[in-house]
Coordinates of C-alpha atoms in Angstrom, one line a residue:
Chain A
X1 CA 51.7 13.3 12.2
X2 CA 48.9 14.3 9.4
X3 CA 51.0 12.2 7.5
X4 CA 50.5 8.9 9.6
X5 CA 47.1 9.9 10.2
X6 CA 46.5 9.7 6.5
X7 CA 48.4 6.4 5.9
X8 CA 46.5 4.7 8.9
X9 CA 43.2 5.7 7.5
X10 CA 44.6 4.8 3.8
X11 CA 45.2 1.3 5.8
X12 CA 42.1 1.0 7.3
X13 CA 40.2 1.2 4.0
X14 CA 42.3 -0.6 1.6
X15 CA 44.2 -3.2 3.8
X16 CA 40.7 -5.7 3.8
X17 CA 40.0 -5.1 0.0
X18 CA 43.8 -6.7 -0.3
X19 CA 41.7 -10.2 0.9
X20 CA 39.7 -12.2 -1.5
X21 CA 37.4 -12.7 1.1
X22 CA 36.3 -9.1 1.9
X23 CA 36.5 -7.8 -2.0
X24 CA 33.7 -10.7 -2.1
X25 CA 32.0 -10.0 1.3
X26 CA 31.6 -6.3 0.7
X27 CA 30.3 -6.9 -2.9
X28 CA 28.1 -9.6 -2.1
X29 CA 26.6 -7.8 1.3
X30 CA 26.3 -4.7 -0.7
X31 CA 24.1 -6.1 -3.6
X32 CA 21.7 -7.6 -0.8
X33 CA 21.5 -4.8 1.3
X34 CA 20.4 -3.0 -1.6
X35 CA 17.8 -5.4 -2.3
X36 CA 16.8 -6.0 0.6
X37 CA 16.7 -1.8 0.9
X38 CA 14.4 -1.5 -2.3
X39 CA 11.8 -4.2 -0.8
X40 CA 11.7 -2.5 2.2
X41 CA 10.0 1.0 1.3
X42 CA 7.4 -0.8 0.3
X43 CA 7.5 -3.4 3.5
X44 CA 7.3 -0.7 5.9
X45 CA 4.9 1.6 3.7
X46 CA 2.5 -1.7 3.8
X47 CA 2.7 -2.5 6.9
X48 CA 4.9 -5.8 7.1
X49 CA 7.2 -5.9 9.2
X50 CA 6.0 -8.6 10.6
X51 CA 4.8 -10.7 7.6
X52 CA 9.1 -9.8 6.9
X53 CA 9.9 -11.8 10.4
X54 CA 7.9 -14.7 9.6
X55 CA 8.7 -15.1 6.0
X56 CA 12.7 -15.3 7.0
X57 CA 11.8 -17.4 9.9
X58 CA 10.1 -19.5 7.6
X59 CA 12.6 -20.3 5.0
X60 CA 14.6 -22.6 7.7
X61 CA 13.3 -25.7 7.2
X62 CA 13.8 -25.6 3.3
X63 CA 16.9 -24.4 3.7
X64 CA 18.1 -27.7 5.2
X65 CA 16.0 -29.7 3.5
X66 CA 17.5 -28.1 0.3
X67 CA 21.1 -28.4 1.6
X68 CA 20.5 -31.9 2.5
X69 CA 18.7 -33.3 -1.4
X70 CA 21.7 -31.5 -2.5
X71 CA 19.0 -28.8 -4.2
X72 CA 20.1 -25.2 -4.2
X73 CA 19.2 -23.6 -0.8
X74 CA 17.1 -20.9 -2.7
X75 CA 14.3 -22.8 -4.0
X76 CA 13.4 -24.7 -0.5
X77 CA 13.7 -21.4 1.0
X78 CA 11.5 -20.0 -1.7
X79 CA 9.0 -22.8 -1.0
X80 CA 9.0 -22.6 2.2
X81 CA 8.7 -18.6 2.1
X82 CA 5.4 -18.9 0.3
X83 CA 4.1 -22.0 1.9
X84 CA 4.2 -20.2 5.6
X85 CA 2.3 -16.8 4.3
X86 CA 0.1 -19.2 2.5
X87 CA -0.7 -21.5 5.7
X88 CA -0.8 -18.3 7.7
X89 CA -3.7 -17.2 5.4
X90 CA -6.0 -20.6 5.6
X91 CA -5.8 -20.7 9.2
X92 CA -6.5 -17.1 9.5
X93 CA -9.6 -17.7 7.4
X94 CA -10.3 -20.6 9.4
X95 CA -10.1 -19.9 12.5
X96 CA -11.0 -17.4 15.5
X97 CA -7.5 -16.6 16.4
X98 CA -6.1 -12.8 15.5
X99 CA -4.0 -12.3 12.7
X100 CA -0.3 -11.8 15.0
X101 CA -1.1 -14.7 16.9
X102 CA -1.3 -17.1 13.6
X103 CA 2.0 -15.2 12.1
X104 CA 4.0 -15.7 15.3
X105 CA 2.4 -19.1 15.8
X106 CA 2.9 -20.6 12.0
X107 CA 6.7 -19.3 11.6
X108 CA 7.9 -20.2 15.1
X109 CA 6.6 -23.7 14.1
X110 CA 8.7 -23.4 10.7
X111 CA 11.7 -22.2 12.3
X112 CA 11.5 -25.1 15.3
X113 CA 11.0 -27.4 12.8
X114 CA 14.2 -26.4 10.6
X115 CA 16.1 -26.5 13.9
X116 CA 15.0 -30.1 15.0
X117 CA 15.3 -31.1 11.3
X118 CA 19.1 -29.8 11.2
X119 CA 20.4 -32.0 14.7
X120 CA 18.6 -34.8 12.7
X121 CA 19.9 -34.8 9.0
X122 CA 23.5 -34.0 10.7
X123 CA 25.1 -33.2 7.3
X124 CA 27.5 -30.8 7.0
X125 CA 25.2 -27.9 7.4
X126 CA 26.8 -25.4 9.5
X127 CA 23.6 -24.4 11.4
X128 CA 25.6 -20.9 12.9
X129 CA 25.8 -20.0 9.3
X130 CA 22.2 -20.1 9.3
X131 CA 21.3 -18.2 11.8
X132 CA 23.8 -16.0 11.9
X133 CA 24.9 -15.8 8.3
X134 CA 28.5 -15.7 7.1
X135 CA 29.4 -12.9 4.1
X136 CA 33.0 -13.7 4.8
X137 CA 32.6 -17.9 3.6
X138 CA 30.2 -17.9 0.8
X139 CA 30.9 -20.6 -2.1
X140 CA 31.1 -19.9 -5.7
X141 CA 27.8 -21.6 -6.5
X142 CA 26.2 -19.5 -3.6
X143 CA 27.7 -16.3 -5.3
X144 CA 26.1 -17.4 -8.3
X145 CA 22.2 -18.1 -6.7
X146 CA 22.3 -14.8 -5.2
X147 CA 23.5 -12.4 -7.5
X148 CA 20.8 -14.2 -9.9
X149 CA 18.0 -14.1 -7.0
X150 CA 19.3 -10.2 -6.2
X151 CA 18.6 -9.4 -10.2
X152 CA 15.4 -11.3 -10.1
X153 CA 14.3 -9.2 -7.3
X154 CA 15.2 -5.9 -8.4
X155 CA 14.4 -6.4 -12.1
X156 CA 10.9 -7.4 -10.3
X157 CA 10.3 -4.3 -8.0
X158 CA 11.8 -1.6 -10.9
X159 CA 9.3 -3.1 -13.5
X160 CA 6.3 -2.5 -11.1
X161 CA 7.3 -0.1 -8.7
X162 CA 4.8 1.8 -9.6
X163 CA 1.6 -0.5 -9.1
X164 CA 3.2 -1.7 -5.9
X165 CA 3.5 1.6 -4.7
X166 CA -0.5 2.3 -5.3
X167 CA -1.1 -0.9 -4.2
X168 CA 0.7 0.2 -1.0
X169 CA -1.3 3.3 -0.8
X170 CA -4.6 2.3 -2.0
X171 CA -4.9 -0.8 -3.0
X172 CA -9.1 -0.2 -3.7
X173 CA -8.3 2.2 -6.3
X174 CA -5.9 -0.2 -8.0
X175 CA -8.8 -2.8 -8.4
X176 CA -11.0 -0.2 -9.8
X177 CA -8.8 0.9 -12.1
X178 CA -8.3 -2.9 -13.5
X179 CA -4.9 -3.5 -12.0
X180 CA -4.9 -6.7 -11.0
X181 CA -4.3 -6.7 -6.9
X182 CA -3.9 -10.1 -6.3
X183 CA -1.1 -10.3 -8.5
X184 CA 0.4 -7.4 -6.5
X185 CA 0.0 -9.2 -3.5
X186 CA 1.9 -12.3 -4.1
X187 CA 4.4 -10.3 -6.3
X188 CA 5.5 -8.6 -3.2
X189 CA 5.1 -11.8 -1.1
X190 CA 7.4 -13.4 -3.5
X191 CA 10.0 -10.7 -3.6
X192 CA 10.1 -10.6 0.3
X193 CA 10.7 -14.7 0.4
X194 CA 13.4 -14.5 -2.6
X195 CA 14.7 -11.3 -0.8
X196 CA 15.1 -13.1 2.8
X197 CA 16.6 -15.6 0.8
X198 CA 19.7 -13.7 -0.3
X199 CA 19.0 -11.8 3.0
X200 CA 19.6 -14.9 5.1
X201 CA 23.6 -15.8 3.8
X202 CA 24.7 -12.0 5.1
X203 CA 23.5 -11.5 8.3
X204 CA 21.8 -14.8 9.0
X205 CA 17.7 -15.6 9.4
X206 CA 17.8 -14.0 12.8
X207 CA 18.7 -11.4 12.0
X208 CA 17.3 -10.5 8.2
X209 CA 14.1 -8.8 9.2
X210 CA 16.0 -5.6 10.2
X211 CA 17.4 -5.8 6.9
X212 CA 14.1 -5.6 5.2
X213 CA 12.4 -2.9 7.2
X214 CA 15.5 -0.8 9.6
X215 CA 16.6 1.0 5.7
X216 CA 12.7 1.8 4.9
X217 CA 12.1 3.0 8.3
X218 CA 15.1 5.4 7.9
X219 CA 14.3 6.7 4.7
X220 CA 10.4 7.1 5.7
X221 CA 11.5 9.7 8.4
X222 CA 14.1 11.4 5.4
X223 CA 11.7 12.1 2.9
X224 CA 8.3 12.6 1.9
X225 CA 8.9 11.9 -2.0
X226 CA 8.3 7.9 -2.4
X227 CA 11.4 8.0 -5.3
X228 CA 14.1 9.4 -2.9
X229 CA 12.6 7.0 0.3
X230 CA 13.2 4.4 -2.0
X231 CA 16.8 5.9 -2.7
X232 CA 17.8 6.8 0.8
X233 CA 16.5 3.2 2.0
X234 CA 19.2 1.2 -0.8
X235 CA 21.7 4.0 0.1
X236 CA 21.6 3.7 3.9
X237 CA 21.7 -0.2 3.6
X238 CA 24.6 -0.4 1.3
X239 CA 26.6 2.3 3.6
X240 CA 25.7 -0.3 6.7
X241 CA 26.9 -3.3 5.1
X242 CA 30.1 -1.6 4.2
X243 CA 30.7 -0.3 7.1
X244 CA 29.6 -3.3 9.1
X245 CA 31.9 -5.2 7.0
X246 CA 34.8 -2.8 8.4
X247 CA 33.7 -3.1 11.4
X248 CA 33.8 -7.1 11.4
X249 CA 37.1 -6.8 10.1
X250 CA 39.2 -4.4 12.3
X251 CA 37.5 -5.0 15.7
X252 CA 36.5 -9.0 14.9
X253 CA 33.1 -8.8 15.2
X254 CA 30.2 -11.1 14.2
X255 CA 29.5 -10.2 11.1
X256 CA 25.4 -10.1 10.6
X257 CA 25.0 -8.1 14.0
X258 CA 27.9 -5.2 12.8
X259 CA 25.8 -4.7 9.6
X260 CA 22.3 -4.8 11.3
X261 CA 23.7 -2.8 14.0
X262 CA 25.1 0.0 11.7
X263 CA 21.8 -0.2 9.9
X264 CA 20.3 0.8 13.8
X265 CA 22.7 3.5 14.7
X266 CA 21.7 4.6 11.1
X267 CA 18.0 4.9 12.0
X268 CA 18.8 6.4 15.4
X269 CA 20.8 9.0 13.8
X270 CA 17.8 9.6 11.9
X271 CA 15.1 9.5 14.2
X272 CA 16.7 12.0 16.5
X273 CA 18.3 14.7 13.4
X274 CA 15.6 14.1 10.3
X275 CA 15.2 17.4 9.6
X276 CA 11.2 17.2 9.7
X277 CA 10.4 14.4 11.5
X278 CA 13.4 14.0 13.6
X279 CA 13.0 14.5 17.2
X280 CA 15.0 17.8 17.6
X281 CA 13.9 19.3 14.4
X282 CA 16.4 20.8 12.8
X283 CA 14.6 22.4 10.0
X284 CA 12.3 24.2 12.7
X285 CA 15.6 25.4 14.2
X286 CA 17.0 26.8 11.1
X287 CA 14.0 28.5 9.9
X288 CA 13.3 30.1 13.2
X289 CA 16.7 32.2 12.2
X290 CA 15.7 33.2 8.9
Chain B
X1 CA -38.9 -3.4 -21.0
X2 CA -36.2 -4.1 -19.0
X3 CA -34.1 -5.7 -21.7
X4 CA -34.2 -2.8 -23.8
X5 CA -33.0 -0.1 -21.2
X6 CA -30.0 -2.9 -20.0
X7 CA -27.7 0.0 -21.4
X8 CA -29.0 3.1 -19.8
X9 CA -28.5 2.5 -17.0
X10 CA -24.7 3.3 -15.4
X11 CA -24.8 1.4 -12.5
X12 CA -27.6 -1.7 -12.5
X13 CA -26.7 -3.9 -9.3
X14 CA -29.4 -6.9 -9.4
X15 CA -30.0 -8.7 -5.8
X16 CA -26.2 -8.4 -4.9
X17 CA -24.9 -10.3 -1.7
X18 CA -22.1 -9.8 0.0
X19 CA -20.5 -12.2 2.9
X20 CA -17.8 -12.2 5.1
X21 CA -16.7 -15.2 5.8
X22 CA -20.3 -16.2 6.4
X23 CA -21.1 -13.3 7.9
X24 CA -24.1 -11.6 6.2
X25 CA -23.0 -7.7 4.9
X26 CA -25.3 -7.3 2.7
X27 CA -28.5 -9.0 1.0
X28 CA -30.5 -8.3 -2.1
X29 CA -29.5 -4.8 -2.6
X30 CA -30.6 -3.2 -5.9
X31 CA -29.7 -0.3 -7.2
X32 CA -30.2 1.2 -10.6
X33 CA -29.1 4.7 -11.8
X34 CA -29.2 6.6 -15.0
X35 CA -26.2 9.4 -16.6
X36 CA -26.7 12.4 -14.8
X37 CA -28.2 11.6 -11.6
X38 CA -26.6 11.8 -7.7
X39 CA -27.6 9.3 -5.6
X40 CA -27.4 9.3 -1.7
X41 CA -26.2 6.1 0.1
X42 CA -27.5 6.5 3.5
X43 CA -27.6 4.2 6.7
X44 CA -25.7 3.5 10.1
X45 CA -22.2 2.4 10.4
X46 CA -22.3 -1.5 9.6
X47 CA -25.3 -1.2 7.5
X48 CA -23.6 -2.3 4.5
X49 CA -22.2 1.2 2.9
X50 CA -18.8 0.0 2.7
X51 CA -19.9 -3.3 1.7
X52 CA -22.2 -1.9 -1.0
X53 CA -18.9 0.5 -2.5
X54 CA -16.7 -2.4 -2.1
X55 CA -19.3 -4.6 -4.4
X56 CA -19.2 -2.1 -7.5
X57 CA -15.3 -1.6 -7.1
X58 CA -15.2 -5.2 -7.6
X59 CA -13.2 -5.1 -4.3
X60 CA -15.2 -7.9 -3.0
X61 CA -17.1 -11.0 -4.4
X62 CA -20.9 -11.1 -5.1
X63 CA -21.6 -14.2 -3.1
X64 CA -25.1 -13.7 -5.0
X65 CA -26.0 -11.3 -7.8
X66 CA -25.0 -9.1 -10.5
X67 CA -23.5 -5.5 -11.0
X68 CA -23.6 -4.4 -14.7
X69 CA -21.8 -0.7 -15.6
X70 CA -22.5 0.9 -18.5
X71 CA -24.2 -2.3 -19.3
X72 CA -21.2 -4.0 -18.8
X73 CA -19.6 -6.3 -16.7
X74 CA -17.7 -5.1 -13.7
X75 CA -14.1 -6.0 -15.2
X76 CA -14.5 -4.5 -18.0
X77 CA -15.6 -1.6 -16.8
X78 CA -12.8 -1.2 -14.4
X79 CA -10.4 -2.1 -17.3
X80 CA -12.6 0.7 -18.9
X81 CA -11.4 3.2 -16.3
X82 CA -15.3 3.6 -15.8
X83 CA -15.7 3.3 -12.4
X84 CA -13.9 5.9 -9.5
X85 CA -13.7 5.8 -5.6
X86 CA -13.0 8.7 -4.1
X87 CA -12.1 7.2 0.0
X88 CA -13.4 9.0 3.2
X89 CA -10.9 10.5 5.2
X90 CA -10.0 7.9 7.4
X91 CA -9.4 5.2 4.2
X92 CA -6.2 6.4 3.7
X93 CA -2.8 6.5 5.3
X94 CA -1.9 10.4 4.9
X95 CA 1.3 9.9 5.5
X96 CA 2.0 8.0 2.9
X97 CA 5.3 9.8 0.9
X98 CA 3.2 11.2 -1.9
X99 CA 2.7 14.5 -3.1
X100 CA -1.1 16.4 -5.2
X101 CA 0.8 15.8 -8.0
X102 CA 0.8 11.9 -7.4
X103 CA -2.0 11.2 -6.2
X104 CA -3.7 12.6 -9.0
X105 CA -1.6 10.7 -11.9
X106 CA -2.7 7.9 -10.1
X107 CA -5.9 8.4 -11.9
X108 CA -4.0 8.0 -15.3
X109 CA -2.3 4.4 -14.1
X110 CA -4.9 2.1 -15.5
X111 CA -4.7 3.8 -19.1
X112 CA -1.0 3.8 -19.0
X113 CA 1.3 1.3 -20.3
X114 CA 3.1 -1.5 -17.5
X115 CA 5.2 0.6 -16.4
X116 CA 3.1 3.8 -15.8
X117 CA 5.2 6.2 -17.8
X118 CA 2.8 9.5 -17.9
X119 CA 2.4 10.7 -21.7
X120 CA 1.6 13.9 -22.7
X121 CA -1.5 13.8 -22.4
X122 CA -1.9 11.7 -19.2
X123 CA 0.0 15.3 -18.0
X124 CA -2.3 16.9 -19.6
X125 CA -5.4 15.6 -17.7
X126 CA -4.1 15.8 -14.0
X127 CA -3.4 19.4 -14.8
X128 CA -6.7 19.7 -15.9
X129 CA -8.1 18.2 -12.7
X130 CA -5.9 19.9 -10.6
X131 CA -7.0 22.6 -12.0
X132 CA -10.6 22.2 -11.5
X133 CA -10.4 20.9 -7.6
X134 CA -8.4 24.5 -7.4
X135 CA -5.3 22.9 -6.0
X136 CA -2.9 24.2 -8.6
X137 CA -0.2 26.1 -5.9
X138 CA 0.0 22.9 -4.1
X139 CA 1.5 20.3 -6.6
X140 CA 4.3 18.8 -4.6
X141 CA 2.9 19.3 -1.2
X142 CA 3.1 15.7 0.5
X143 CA -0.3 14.7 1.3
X144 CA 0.6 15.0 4.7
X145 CA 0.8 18.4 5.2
X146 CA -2.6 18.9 3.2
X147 CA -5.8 20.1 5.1
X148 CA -8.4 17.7 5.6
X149 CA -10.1 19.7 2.7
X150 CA -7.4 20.0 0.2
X151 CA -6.6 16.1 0.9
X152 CA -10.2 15.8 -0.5
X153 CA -10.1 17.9 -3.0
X154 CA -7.0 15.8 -4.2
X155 CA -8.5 12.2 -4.6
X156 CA -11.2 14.0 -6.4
X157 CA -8.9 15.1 -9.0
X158 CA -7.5 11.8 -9.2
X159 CA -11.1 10.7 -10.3
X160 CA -11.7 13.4 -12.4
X161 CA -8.2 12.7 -14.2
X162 CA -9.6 9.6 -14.4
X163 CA -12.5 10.4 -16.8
X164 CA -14.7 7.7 -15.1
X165 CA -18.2 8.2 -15.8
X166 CA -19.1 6.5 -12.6
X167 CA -17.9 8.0 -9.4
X168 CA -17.9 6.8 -6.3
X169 CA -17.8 8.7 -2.9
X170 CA -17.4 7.9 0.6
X171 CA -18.2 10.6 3.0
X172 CA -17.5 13.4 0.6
X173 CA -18.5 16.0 2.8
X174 CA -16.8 14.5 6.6
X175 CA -14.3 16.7 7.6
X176 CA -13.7 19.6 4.6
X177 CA -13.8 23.0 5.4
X178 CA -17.1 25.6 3.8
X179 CA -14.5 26.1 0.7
X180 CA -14.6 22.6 -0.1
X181 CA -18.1 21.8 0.5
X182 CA -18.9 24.6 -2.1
X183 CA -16.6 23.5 -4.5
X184 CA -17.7 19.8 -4.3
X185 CA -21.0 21.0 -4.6
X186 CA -20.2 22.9 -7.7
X187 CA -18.5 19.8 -9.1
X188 CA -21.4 18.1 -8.5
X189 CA -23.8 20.0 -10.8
X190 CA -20.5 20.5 -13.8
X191 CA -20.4 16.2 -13.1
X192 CA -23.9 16.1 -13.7
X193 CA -24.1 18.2 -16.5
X194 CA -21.3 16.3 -18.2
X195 CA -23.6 13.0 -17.8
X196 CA -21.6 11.4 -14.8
X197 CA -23.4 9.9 -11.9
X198 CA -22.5 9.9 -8.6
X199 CA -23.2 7.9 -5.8
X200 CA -22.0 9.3 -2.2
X201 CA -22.4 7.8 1.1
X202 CA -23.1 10.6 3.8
X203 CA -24.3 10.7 7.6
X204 CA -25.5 14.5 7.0
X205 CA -29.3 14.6 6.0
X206 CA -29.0 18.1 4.8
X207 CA -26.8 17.0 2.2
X208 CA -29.0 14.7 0.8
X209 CA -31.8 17.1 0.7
X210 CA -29.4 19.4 -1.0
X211 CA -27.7 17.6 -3.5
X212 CA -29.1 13.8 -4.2
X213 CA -31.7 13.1 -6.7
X214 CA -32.4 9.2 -5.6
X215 CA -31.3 8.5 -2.2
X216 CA -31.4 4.6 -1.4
X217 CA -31.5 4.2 2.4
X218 CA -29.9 0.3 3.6
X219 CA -29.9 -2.0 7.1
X220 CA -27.7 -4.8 5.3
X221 CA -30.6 -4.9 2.7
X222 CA -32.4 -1.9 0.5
X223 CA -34.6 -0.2 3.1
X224 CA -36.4 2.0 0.7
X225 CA -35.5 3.8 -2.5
X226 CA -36.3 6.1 -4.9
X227 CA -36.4 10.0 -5.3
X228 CA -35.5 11.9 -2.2
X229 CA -38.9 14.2 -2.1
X230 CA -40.9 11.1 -1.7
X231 CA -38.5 8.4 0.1
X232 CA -36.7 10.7 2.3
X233 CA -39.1 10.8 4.9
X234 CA -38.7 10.6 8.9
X235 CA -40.4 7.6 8.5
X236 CA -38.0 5.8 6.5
X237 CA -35.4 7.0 7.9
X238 CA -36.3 6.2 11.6
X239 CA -36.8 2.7 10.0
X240 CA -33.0 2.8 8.3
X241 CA -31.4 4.0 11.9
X242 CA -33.4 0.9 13.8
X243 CA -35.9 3.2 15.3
X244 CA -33.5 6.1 16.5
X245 CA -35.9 9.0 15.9
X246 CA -34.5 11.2 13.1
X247 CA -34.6 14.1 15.7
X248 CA -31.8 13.2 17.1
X249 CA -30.2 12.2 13.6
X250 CA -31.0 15.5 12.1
X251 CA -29.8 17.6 15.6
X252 CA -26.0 17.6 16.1
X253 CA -24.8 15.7 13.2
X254 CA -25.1 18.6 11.0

């Protein structure tokens, strides 16, 4: 009985990594969860969220357009990426209307316009793959792009974790101190485009925001030591992917939504048990017994 | 005359503007201040204090003027680690997962190397400052869990640390407990002994009286300036506050 027990769950870990396919799914879902997990400390500790929907909403139109010049997908994403925060800037300057209104207005408009764009170039984009992403069919040359993107990204944020976090925090004090804020600004702009980017092939552009603030948001409640948030946030998206990746496997399930989903149960577990700043907390309880 | 004294003054801001987008913040402000001296920033909310700190932080553009520190310009001066900003209370996201310790190396970043490794003597200096602002049992406590006091007493070590010879401060005194007021005010006089000078925007008039040398009273322009026995009068300051009587001003806010 124990025996069988054992054996099952012996099959239940190792029988997908016996298929090409899922050795490369889990690898390739784990290295961009764990970008996407670094970015987000700093998304959530900013503020972004948001700016995080639009930018991956964004990148649809240069996707296709990329797909369809036969240019890799990354750098029309990338343009695009940068192009909506930057159009979302002018017309905020320009104009009367709040801030949230011209970020849901400018990257709906993107994102319509990728969709129309896709029924018209009718190549053999496979728009579901888009939206929803698919870890279990990426191509060689897409392997390639993103584990390049994914070191970009991290290389990026390790070498100035530091002045992004101060930015983060107090972004006035940066300036004064000579750190050049502006820089900051667009450094973490372009990280959040490059990191919806590789974002977008797991768990589709729907669906990437959660990917880029659910680990942060998790961690934020964990911890009160920016290091370890930043920890706990790559941690906790890694574990999701994996075990979304299970999850898609055994109970054939879409594969984005089990990650993202995994990444929610995740935060829910920690927004009810976070030992501080949980909502039944358990440090409280403990101490109370002392 | 005034060539000759370009360099003694630390903070010489000539007919600065600031707008907003076209909106007006601030017009023809000038200050001037020697080492040594504590100057009170004083006026209603939207008269242009912000505006006026943001200006010598460089956190804004002069859409008109010029700010010279140290008799230098303002980016090399903040390159120089010359200039620090202590933020009010409400400036800040407390929050934020950071701990005294922190904070206060923040201080230390613009002097560091790219990737803000702390040397030994970086360590050295937000002891020190620790030290001074009296928070030495609380290194690690998040900022969070700080009193409104303590939190204070924190971003002042962070200037400190930062050996700037200009500092900067918003509402010093809004929100800290009598054991922070007195050790801010003893700062104050160690500061001014060592040369620094200080410019703090405050709505409490006693302060002023108690601690500012200069106090330059603004309305989105200089109202009136100069040394608080002669400009700090209830005329001047009914004038700054739009007519308010300083009465009321001097009544409950304090």
């Amino acid at each position: 009985m124990e025996l069988s027990l054992l054996s099952s769950i012996n099959t239940f870990v190792t029988d997908p990594l016996t298929h090409d396919f899922m050795r490369k799914a889990l690898f390739m879902s784990s290295l961009v969860a764990a970008v996407c997990g670094f970015l987000s400390s700093y998304l959530t500790l900013k503020g972004w969220a948001l700016m995080g929907d639009a930018v991956s909403h964004s990148v649809m139109p240069g996707v296709v357009v990329a797909y369809a010049l036969g240019l890799p997908f990354s750098l029309g994403a990338f343009i695009f990426g940068v192009g909506s925060v930057a159009l979302i800037g002018f017309v905020k300057q320009k104009s009367r209307v709040k801030e949230d209104t011209v970020i849901g207005l400018v990257f709906t408009g993107f994102f319509a316009l990728g969709i129309v764009l896709v029924s018209k170039i009718k190549s053999n984009i496979d728009l579901h793959s888009i939206l929803f992403g698919s870890p279990l069919g990426i191509s060689l040359s897409d392997v390639n792009q993103t584990v390049l993107i994914s070191l970009l990204v991290v290389v990026l944020l390790s070498v100035f974790r530091k002045d992004l976090m101060l930015y983060c925090f107090d972004p006035r004090h940066a300036k004064t101190v000579g750190i050049n804020v502006l820089f900051l600004h667009y450094l973490l702009l372009t990280c959040l485009s490059l990191a919806a980017v590789v974002g977008l092939q797991t768990v589709g552009i729907i669906l990437v925001v959660a990917m880029l603030i659910t680990p942060g948001a998790t961690a934020y409640l964990l911890t009160d030591q920016f290091d370890n948030m930043t920890i706990i946030s790559v941690l906790s998206a890694i574990i999701s992917s994996v075990i979304g990746i299970y999850c898609s496997f055994w109970f054939d399930l879409e594969t984005g939504g089990s990650i993202v989903l995994a990444q929610t149960f995740i935060f829910l577990f920690a927004f009810l048990f976070a030992p501080r700043y949980g909502i039944f907390k358990f440090k409280k309880f403990f101490s109370n017994y002392k | 005359m005034e060539k000759s004294n370009y360099q003694n003054y630390r903070i010489d801001a000539e007919n600065i503007c600031v707008d907003y987008n076209g909106k007006v913040a601030l017009y023809d402000a000038n200050l001037r201040l020697k080492p040594g001296q504590i100057c009170g920033l004083v006026g209603m909310n939207g008269a242009g204090k912000t505006t006026f700190f943001n200006a010598l932080t460089g956190f804004v553009n002069l859409s008109k003027g010029k700010i010279r520190i140290n008799g230098e310009s303002l980016r090399s001066a903040q390159k120089d680690q010359t200039i620090a900003y202590v933020p009010q209370s409400e400036g800040i996201d407390s929050q934020f997962p950071v701990n005294v310790w922190d904070v206060v190396m923040m201080g230390r970043y613009g002097s560091m190397n790219v990737l803000r490794c702390p040397r030994e003597s970086d360590v050295q200096a937000v002891k020190d400052a620790i030290e001074r602002v009296d928070l030495t049992n609380f290194l690690s406590t998040p900022i969070g869990n700080l009193s409104g006091g303590q939190r204070k007493r924190t971003f002042l070590a962070r200037a400190i640390a930062q050996r700037a010879s200009v500092l900067l401060l918003d509402e010093p005194f809004t929100g800290v407990d009598i054991r922070t007021e007195k050790l801010i005010s003893e700062l104050f006089i160690q500061f001014k002994n060592e040369g620094k000078t200080i410019l703090l925007s405050t709505h409490d008039m006693i302060h002023v009286r108690e601690f500012c040398d200069l106090v330059l009273l603004i309305n989105k322009t200089v109202v009136a300036y100069g040394e608080t026995s002669e400009v700090f009068t209830p005329e001047n300051i009914t004038s700054t506050f739009g007519g308010i009587s300083p009465d009321v001003l001097f009544g409950p806010e304090s």
